[in-house]
Amino acid sequence: MEDIDVIADPASAAAALDPVRARLLAELRAPASASALASRLGVPRQRVNYHLRLLEKHGLVEVAGTRVWGGLTERQLVASAAGYVVSPEALGAAAGGPRPDGDRLSAAYVVALAARVVAEVGGMARNAVRGRKRLPVYGLDAAVRFRSPGDRAAFAEELTAAVNGLVSKYHDEAAPDGRWQRLTVSVHPVPKGVDPGAPEAPDAAQATDVPEAPDGAEGGERP
């Protein structure tokens, strides 16, 4: 089972986003039968089987084994990944990306950067799995608490200088065997009620708070 599966196919995304099927995927982090799932969810078994067939059709669940129960052979199903992310690719031409002239201090620009990471890395990761190769990537996640907006602004300036220095040091435009790499950095407030040290993604309902914008800025603090 993969840690995260990035869903790029629109039909697969629609299948996963249905509320009942999304709940089934969460329940199927461990193998279970249709009858066991029906009991947990309080949903008729026939309806559970319908949703499971759709999930299996799109490769989101798979057979983990079988067992004989009451004279019948019962399939045990399991999710194909520990978690799922829908790629912007699923939206086709409607998907957005960061504009070269975008406002680096806007929430929209940060979201567009994150969306591009999901689309590009997700696609390459699928190819790497099929080719049984390891994708050369690196991720860094840290949390910092600033004393003031001024400290946050100073941090952003120093971070920009440090990144530009490293890029200048290691960039080689003429390297014959070189390959372009993307470096994406974002700084954003942690939603209220979310533990910055927790590995799980925050609930959408918890991430709706908007920090007070200092000095009349819109959309939260600006460095």
PDB file of C-alpha atoms in Angstrom:
ATOM      1  CA  MET A   1       0.000   0.000   0.000  1.00  0.00           C
ATOM      2  CA  GLU A   2       1.339   3.407  -0.983  1.00  0.00           C
ATOM      3  CA  ASP A   3       1.390   6.222   1.586  1.00  0.00           C
ATOM      4  CA  ILE A   4      -0.408   8.722  -0.647  1.00  0.00           C
ATOM      5  CA  ASP A   5      -2.077   8.247  -4.014  1.00  0.00           C
ATOM      6  CA  VAL A   6      -2.494  11.356  -6.156  1.00  0.00           C
ATOM      7  CA  ILE A   7      -5.707  11.027  -8.169  1.00  0.00           C
ATOM      8  CA  ALA A   8      -5.497  12.689 -11.585  1.00  0.00           C
ATOM      9  CA  ASP A   9      -8.344  10.975 -13.457  1.00  0.00           C
ATOM     10  CA  PRO A  10     -11.602  12.994 -13.249  1.00  0.00           C
ATOM     11  CA  ALA A  11     -13.817   9.903 -12.957  1.00  0.00           C
ATOM     12  CA  SER A  12     -11.642   8.462 -10.192  1.00  0.00           C
ATOM     13  CA  ALA A  13     -11.724  11.788  -8.370  1.00  0.00           C
ATOM     14  CA  ALA A  14     -15.518  11.871  -8.598  1.00  0.00           C
ATOM     15  CA  ALA A  15     -15.676   8.326  -7.251  1.00  0.00           C
ATOM     16  CA  ALA A  16     -13.444   9.134  -4.282  1.00  0.00           C
ATOM     17  CA  LEU A  17     -15.193  12.407  -3.408  1.00  0.00           C
ATOM     18  CA  ASP A  18     -18.625  10.878  -2.928  1.00  0.00           C
ATOM     19  CA  PRO A  19     -19.300  11.113   0.857  1.00  0.00           C
ATOM     20  CA  VAL A  20     -20.133   7.429   1.315  1.00  0.00           C
ATOM     21  CA  ARG A  21     -17.210   6.251  -0.788  1.00  0.00           C
ATOM     22  CA  ALA A  22     -14.834   8.621   0.974  1.00  0.00           C
ATOM     23  CA  ARG A  23     -15.941   7.102   4.279  1.00  0.00           C
ATOM     24  CA  LEU A  24     -15.400   3.616   2.888  1.00  0.00           C
ATOM     25  CA  LEU A  25     -11.860   4.519   1.842  1.00  0.00           C
ATOM     26  CA  ALA A  26     -11.161   5.743   5.366  1.00  0.00           C
ATOM     27  CA  GLU A  27     -12.562   2.534   6.863  1.00  0.00           C
ATOM     28  CA  LEU A  28     -10.547   0.392   4.453  1.00  0.00           C
ATOM     29  CA  ARG A  29      -7.148   1.410   5.757  1.00  0.00           C
ATOM     30  CA  ALA A  30      -7.399  -2.093   7.193  1.00  0.00           C
ATOM     31  CA  PRO A  31      -8.987  -4.999   5.265  1.00  0.00           C
ATOM     32  CA  ALA A  32     -12.722  -5.457   5.752  1.00  0.00           C
ATOM     33  CA  SER A  33     -15.669  -7.161   4.090  1.00  0.00           C
ATOM     34  CA  ALA A  34     -18.770  -5.539   2.657  1.00  0.00           C
ATOM     35  CA  SER A  35     -20.890  -6.914   5.501  1.00  0.00           C
ATOM     36  CA  ALA A  36     -18.524  -5.522   8.141  1.00  0.00           C
ATOM     37  CA  LEU A  37     -18.513  -2.124   6.443  1.00  0.00           C
ATOM     38  CA  ALA A  38     -22.303  -2.116   6.172  1.00  0.00           C
ATOM     39  CA  SER A  39     -22.534  -2.737   9.905  1.00  0.00           C
ATOM     40  CA  ARG A  40     -20.078   0.052  10.747  1.00  0.00           C
ATOM     41  CA  LEU A  41     -21.672   2.636   8.482  1.00  0.00           C
ATOM     42  CA  GLY A  42     -25.289   1.644   9.084  1.00  0.00           C
ATOM     43  CA  VAL A  43     -25.768   1.295   5.316  1.00  0.00           C
ATOM     44  CA  PRO A  44     -27.439  -1.674   3.531  1.00  0.00           C
ATOM     45  CA  ARG A  45     -24.936  -4.211   2.279  1.00  0.00           C
ATOM     46  CA  GLN A  46     -26.234  -3.952  -1.295  1.00  0.00           C
ATOM     47  CA  ARG A  47     -25.489  -0.234  -1.294  1.00  0.00           C
ATOM     48  CA  VAL A  48     -22.031  -0.813   0.174  1.00  0.00           C
ATOM     49  CA  ASN A  49     -21.305  -3.384  -2.540  1.00  0.00           C
ATOM     50  CA  TYR A  50     -22.345  -0.874  -5.202  1.00  0.00           C
ATOM     51  CA  HIS A  51     -19.911   1.740  -3.876  1.00  0.00           C
ATOM     52  CA  LEU A  52     -17.128  -0.811  -3.432  1.00  0.00           C
ATOM     53  CA  ARG A  53     -17.478  -1.951  -7.053  1.00  0.00           C
ATOM     54  CA  LEU A  54     -17.033   1.648  -8.221  1.00  0.00           C
ATOM     55  CA  LEU A  55     -13.992   2.147  -6.013  1.00  0.00           C
ATOM     56  CA  GLU A  56     -12.493  -1.123  -7.241  1.00  0.00           C
ATOM     57  CA  LYS A  57     -13.177  -0.154 -10.864  1.00  0.00           C
ATOM     58  CA  HIS A  58     -11.066   2.971 -10.406  1.00  0.00           C
ATOM     59  CA  GLY A  59      -8.262   1.162  -8.582  1.00  0.00           C
ATOM     60  CA  LEU A  60      -8.943   2.842  -5.244  1.00  0.00           C
ATOM     61  CA  VAL A  61      -9.559  -0.432  -3.400  1.00  0.00           C
ATOM     62  CA  GLU A  62      -8.212  -3.902  -4.035  1.00  0.00           C
ATOM     63  CA  VAL A  63      -8.759  -7.455  -2.840  1.00  0.00           C
ATOM     64  CA  ALA A  64      -6.693  -8.253   0.247  1.00  0.00           C
ATOM     65  CA  GLY A  65      -7.897 -11.847   0.565  1.00  0.00           C
ATOM     66  CA  THR A  66     -10.934 -14.064   1.036  1.00  0.00           C
ATOM     67  CA  ARG A  67     -12.462 -16.014   3.881  1.00  0.00           C
ATOM     68  CA  VAL A  68     -15.233 -18.596   4.173  1.00  0.00           C
ATOM     69  CA  TRP A  69     -18.080 -17.398   6.370  1.00  0.00           C
ATOM     70  CA  GLY A  70     -21.334 -19.318   6.783  1.00  0.00           C
ATOM     71  CA  GLY A  71     -20.663 -21.416   3.731  1.00  0.00           C
ATOM     72  CA  LEU A  72     -19.999 -18.366   1.559  1.00  0.00           C
ATOM     73  CA  THR A  73     -16.684 -16.991   0.330  1.00  0.00           C
ATOM     74  CA  GLU A  74     -16.375 -13.380   1.420  1.00  0.00           C
ATOM     75  CA  ARG A  75     -13.893 -10.946  -0.084  1.00  0.00           C
ATOM     76  CA  GLN A  76     -11.748  -8.764   2.138  1.00  0.00           C
ATOM     77  CA  LEU A  77     -11.022  -5.402   0.521  1.00  0.00           C
ATOM     78  CA  VAL A  78      -8.450  -2.764   1.419  1.00  0.00           C
ATOM     79  CA  ALA A  79      -7.704   0.759   0.211  1.00  0.00           C
ATOM     80  CA  SER A  80      -4.941   0.938  -2.392  1.00  0.00           C
ATOM     81  CA  ALA A  81      -3.240   3.743  -0.454  1.00  0.00           C
ATOM     82  CA  ALA A  82      -3.076   5.081   3.077  1.00  0.00           C
ATOM     83  CA  GLY A  83      -4.484   8.405   1.866  1.00  0.00           C
ATOM     84  CA  TYR A  84      -5.545  10.237  -1.273  1.00  0.00           C
ATOM     85  CA  VAL A  85      -5.024  13.690  -2.781  1.00  0.00           C
ATOM     86  CA  VAL A  86      -6.912  14.961  -5.832  1.00  0.00           C
ATOM     87  CA  SER A  87      -4.578  16.521  -8.376  1.00  0.00           C
ATOM     88  CA  PRO A  88      -5.500  19.721 -10.229  1.00  0.00           C
ATOM     89  CA  GLU A  89      -5.088  17.580 -13.358  1.00  0.00           C
ATOM     90  CA  ALA A  90      -8.539  16.171 -12.596  1.00  0.00           C
ATOM     91  CA  LEU A  91      -9.994  19.589 -13.462  1.00  0.00           C
ATOM     92  CA  GLY A  92      -8.413  19.629 -16.914  1.00  0.00           C
ATOM     93  CA  ALA A  93      -8.320  23.075 -18.504  1.00  0.00           C
ATOM     94  CA  ALA A  94     -10.040  24.567 -15.451  1.00  0.00           C
ATOM     95  CA  ALA A  95      -7.045  23.800 -13.233  1.00  0.00           C
ATOM     96  CA  GLY A  96      -5.004  26.785 -12.144  1.00  0.00           C
ATOM     97  CA  GLY A  97      -1.280  27.348 -11.750  1.00  0.00           C
ATOM     98  CA  PRO A  98       1.017  30.093 -10.496  1.00  0.00           C
ATOM     99  CA  ARG A  99       1.350  33.057 -12.847  1.00  0.00           C
ATOM    100  CA  PRO A 100       4.892  34.358 -13.477  1.00  0.00           C
ATOM    101  CA  ASP A 101       3.726  37.832 -12.490  1.00  0.00           C
ATOM    102  CA  GLY A 102       1.690  36.624  -9.503  1.00  0.00           C
ATOM    103  CA  ASP A 103       1.746  38.368  -6.146  1.00  0.00           C
ATOM    104  CA  ARG A 104       4.109  36.308  -3.972  1.00  0.00           C
ATOM    105  CA  LEU A 105       2.397  37.714  -0.878  1.00  0.00           C
ATOM    106  CA  SER A 106      -1.067  36.514  -1.874  1.00  0.00           C
ATOM    107  CA  ALA A 107      -2.795  33.375  -0.618  1.00  0.00           C
ATOM    108  CA  ALA A 108      -3.848  32.578  -4.193  1.00  0.00           C
ATOM    109  CA  TYR A 109      -0.226  32.411  -5.328  1.00  0.00           C
ATOM    110  CA  VAL A 110       0.755  30.074  -2.468  1.00  0.00           C
ATOM    111  CA  VAL A 111      -2.207  27.785  -3.221  1.00  0.00           C
ATOM    112  CA  ALA A 112      -1.268  27.756  -6.918  1.00  0.00           C
ATOM    113  CA  LEU A 113       2.303  26.756  -6.043  1.00  0.00           C
ATOM    114  CA  ALA A 114       1.051  23.893  -3.874  1.00  0.00           C
ATOM    115  CA  ALA A 115      -1.310  22.762  -6.638  1.00  0.00           C
ATOM    116  CA  ARG A 116       1.562  22.656  -9.122  1.00  0.00           C
ATOM    117  CA  VAL A 117       3.630  20.523  -6.739  1.00  0.00           C
ATOM    118  CA  VAL A 118       0.766  18.047  -6.401  1.00  0.00           C
ATOM    119  CA  ALA A 119       0.238  17.863 -10.178  1.00  0.00           C
ATOM    120  CA  GLU A 120       3.890  17.575 -11.204  1.00  0.00           C
ATOM    121  CA  VAL A 121       5.202  15.350  -8.429  1.00  0.00           C
ATOM    122  CA  GLY A 122       2.067  13.201  -8.425  1.00  0.00           C
ATOM    123  CA  GLY A 123       2.413  12.460 -12.127  1.00  0.00           C
ATOM    124  CA  MET A 124       6.118  11.648 -11.896  1.00  0.00           C
ATOM    125  CA  ALA A 125       5.539   9.526  -8.798  1.00  0.00           C
ATOM    126  CA  ARG A 126       3.041   7.342 -10.685  1.00  0.00           C
ATOM    127  CA  ASN A 127       5.572   6.839 -13.483  1.00  0.00           C
ATOM    128  CA  ALA A 128       8.292   6.045 -10.961  1.00  0.00           C
ATOM    129  CA  VAL A 129       6.141   3.391  -9.297  1.00  0.00           C
ATOM    130  CA  ARG A 130       5.348   1.803 -12.662  1.00  0.00           C
ATOM    131  CA  GLY A 131       9.037   1.802 -13.564  1.00  0.00           C
ATOM    132  CA  ARG A 132      10.045   0.594 -10.094  1.00  0.00           C
ATOM    133  CA  LYS A 133      12.267   3.622  -9.661  1.00  0.00           C
ATOM    134  CA  ARG A 134      12.729   6.085  -6.832  1.00  0.00           C
ATOM    135  CA  LEU A 135      11.851   9.685  -7.648  1.00  0.00           C
ATOM    136  CA  PRO A 136      14.615  12.086  -6.480  1.00  0.00           C
ATOM    137  CA  VAL A 137      12.655  14.557  -4.368  1.00  0.00           C
ATOM    138  CA  TYR A 138      13.150  16.332  -1.066  1.00  0.00           C
ATOM    139  CA  GLY A 139      10.605  17.829   1.308  1.00  0.00           C
ATOM    140  CA  LEU A 140      11.134  20.098   4.283  1.00  0.00           C
ATOM    141  CA  ASP A 141       8.440  20.978   6.805  1.00  0.00           C
ATOM    142  CA  ALA A 142       9.008  23.200   9.832  1.00  0.00           C
ATOM    143  CA  ALA A 143       6.971  25.361  12.181  1.00  0.00           C
ATOM    144  CA  VAL A 144       8.070  28.689  13.644  1.00  0.00           C
ATOM    145  CA  ARG A 145       6.337  31.132  15.988  1.00  0.00           C
ATOM    146  CA  PHE A 146       7.176  34.795  15.380  1.00  0.00           C
ATOM    147  CA  ARG A 147       7.148  37.402  18.098  1.00  0.00           C
ATOM    148  CA  SER A 148       5.826  40.085  15.765  1.00  0.00           C
ATOM    149  CA  PRO A 149       4.969  40.878  12.137  1.00  0.00           C
ATOM    150  CA  GLY A 150       8.319  42.665  11.955  1.00  0.00           C
ATOM    151  CA  ASP A 151      10.158  39.453  12.834  1.00  0.00           C
ATOM    152  CA  ARG A 152       8.134  37.611  10.228  1.00  0.00           C
ATOM    153  CA  ALA A 153       9.119  40.166   7.599  1.00  0.00           C
ATOM    154  CA  ALA A 154      12.788  39.928   8.597  1.00  0.00           C
ATOM    155  CA  PHE A 155      12.597  36.127   8.434  1.00  0.00           C
ATOM    156  CA  ALA A 156      11.146  36.298   4.908  1.00  0.00           C
ATOM    157  CA  GLU A 157      13.960  38.605   3.765  1.00  0.00           C
ATOM    158  CA  GLU A 158      16.666  36.367   5.229  1.00  0.00           C
ATOM    159  CA  LEU A 159      15.041  33.236   3.800  1.00  0.00           C
ATOM    160  CA  THR A 160      14.891  34.821   0.344  1.00  0.00           C
ATOM    161  CA  ALA A 161      18.566  35.823   0.553  1.00  0.00           C
ATOM    162  CA  ALA A 162      19.602  32.349   1.741  1.00  0.00           C
ATOM    163  CA  VAL A 163      17.681  30.571  -1.029  1.00  0.00           C
ATOM    164  CA  ASN A 164      19.015  32.922  -3.701  1.00  0.00           C
ATOM    165  CA  GLY A 165      22.535  32.320  -2.412  1.00  0.00           C
ATOM    166  CA  LEU A 166      22.173  28.549  -2.598  1.00  0.00           C
ATOM    167  CA  VAL A 167      20.659  28.743  -6.081  1.00  0.00           C
ATOM    168  CA  SER A 168      23.545  30.894  -7.283  1.00  0.00           C
ATOM    169  CA  LYS A 169      26.061  28.495  -5.754  1.00  0.00           C
ATOM    170  CA  TYR A 170      24.697  25.288  -7.269  1.00  0.00           C
ATOM    171  CA  HIS A 171      22.991  26.403 -10.488  1.00  0.00           C
ATOM    172  CA  ASP A 172      24.797  25.330 -13.664  1.00  0.00           C
ATOM    173  CA  GLU A 173      23.047  26.385 -16.855  1.00  0.00           C
ATOM    174  CA  ALA A 174      25.482  24.485 -19.093  1.00  0.00           C
ATOM    175  CA  ALA A 175      25.757  21.169 -17.207  1.00  0.00           C
ATOM    176  CA  PRO A 176      25.457  18.474 -19.936  1.00  0.00           C
ATOM    177  CA  ASP A 177      23.758  15.944 -17.644  1.00  0.00           C
ATOM    178  CA  GLY A 178      21.904  18.444 -15.498  1.00  0.00           C
ATOM    179  CA  ARG A 179      18.177  18.499 -14.964  1.00  0.00           C
ATOM    180  CA  TRP A 180      16.006  21.419 -13.945  1.00  0.00           C
ATOM    181  CA  GLN A 181      14.558  21.194 -10.445  1.00  0.00           C
ATOM    182  CA  ARG A 182      11.781  23.246  -8.846  1.00  0.00           C
ATOM    183  CA  LEU A 183      12.328  24.805  -5.446  1.00  0.00           C
ATOM    184  CA  THR A 184       9.105  25.909  -3.747  1.00  0.00           C
ATOM    185  CA  VAL A 185       8.967  27.663  -0.378  1.00  0.00           C
ATOM    186  CA  SER A 186       5.859  28.957   1.371  1.00  0.00           C
ATOM    187  CA  VAL A 187       5.201  30.588   4.717  1.00  0.00           C
ATOM    188  CA  HIS A 188       1.618  30.694   5.981  1.00  0.00           C
ATOM    189  CA  PRO A 189      -0.236  30.871   9.296  1.00  0.00           C
ATOM    190  CA  VAL A 190      -1.280  27.608  10.945  1.00  0.00           C
ATOM    191  CA  PRO A 191      -5.103  27.407  11.210  1.00  0.00           C
ATOM    192  CA  LYS A 192      -6.527  27.735  14.700  1.00  0.00           C
ATOM    193  CA  GLY A 193      -6.999  24.427  16.478  1.00  0.00           C
ATOM    194  CA  VAL A 194      -4.370  22.672  14.350  1.00  0.00           C
ATOM    195  CA  ASP A 195      -1.283  21.211  16.001  1.00  0.00           C
ATOM    196  CA  PRO A 196       1.690  22.270  13.817  1.00  0.00           C
ATOM    197  CA  GLY A 197       3.541  19.137  14.868  1.00  0.00           C
ATOM    198  CA  ALA A 198       0.775  16.734  13.861  1.00  0.00           C
ATOM    199  CA  PRO A 199       1.403  14.707  10.656  1.00  0.00           C
ATOM    200  CA  GLU A 200      -2.261  14.575   9.622  1.00  0.00           C
ATOM    201  CA  ALA A 201      -3.782  17.149   7.299  1.00  0.00           C
ATOM    202  CA  PRO A 202      -6.168  19.579   9.049  1.00  0.00           C
ATOM    203  CA  ASP A 203      -9.903  19.211   8.720  1.00  0.00           C
ATOM    204  CA  ALA A 204     -11.345  21.595   6.142  1.00  0.00           C
ATOM    205  CA  ALA A 205     -13.707  22.928   8.811  1.00  0.00           C
ATOM    206  CA  GLN A 206     -10.755  23.792  11.034  1.00  0.00           C
ATOM    207  CA  ALA A 207      -8.900  25.654   8.313  1.00  0.00           C
ATOM    208  CA  THR A 208     -11.420  28.388   7.668  1.00  0.00           C
ATOM    209  CA  ASP A 209     -10.163  30.938  10.186  1.00  0.00           C
ATOM    210  CA  VAL A 210      -8.405  34.018   8.797  1.00  0.00           C
ATOM    211  CA  PRO A 211      -5.695  35.603  10.986  1.00  0.00           C
ATOM    212  CA  GLU A 212      -6.056  39.301  11.559  1.00  0.00           C
ATOM    213  CA  ALA A 213      -4.158  41.222   8.894  1.00  0.00           C
ATOM    214  CA  PRO A 214      -1.716  43.783  10.323  1.00  0.00           C
ATOM    215  CA  ASP A 215      -1.359  47.296   8.931  1.00  0.00           C
ATOM    216  CA  GLY A 216      -4.501  46.983   6.815  1.00  0.00           C
ATOM    217  CA  ALA A 217      -3.171  44.120   4.693  1.00  0.00           C
ATOM    218  CA  GLU A 218      -5.759  41.803   3.153  1.00  0.00           C
ATOM    219  CA  GLY A 219      -5.880  38.017   3.462  1.00  0.00           C
ATOM    220  CA  GLY A 220      -3.693  37.624   6.565  1.00  0.00           C
ATOM    221  CA  GLU A 221      -0.201  38.680   7.611  1.00  0.00           C
ATOM    222  CA  ARG A 222       2.218  39.769   4.936  1.00  0.00           C
ATOM    223  CA  PRO A 223       5.967  39.629   5.433  1.00  0.00           C
TER     224      PRO A 223
END
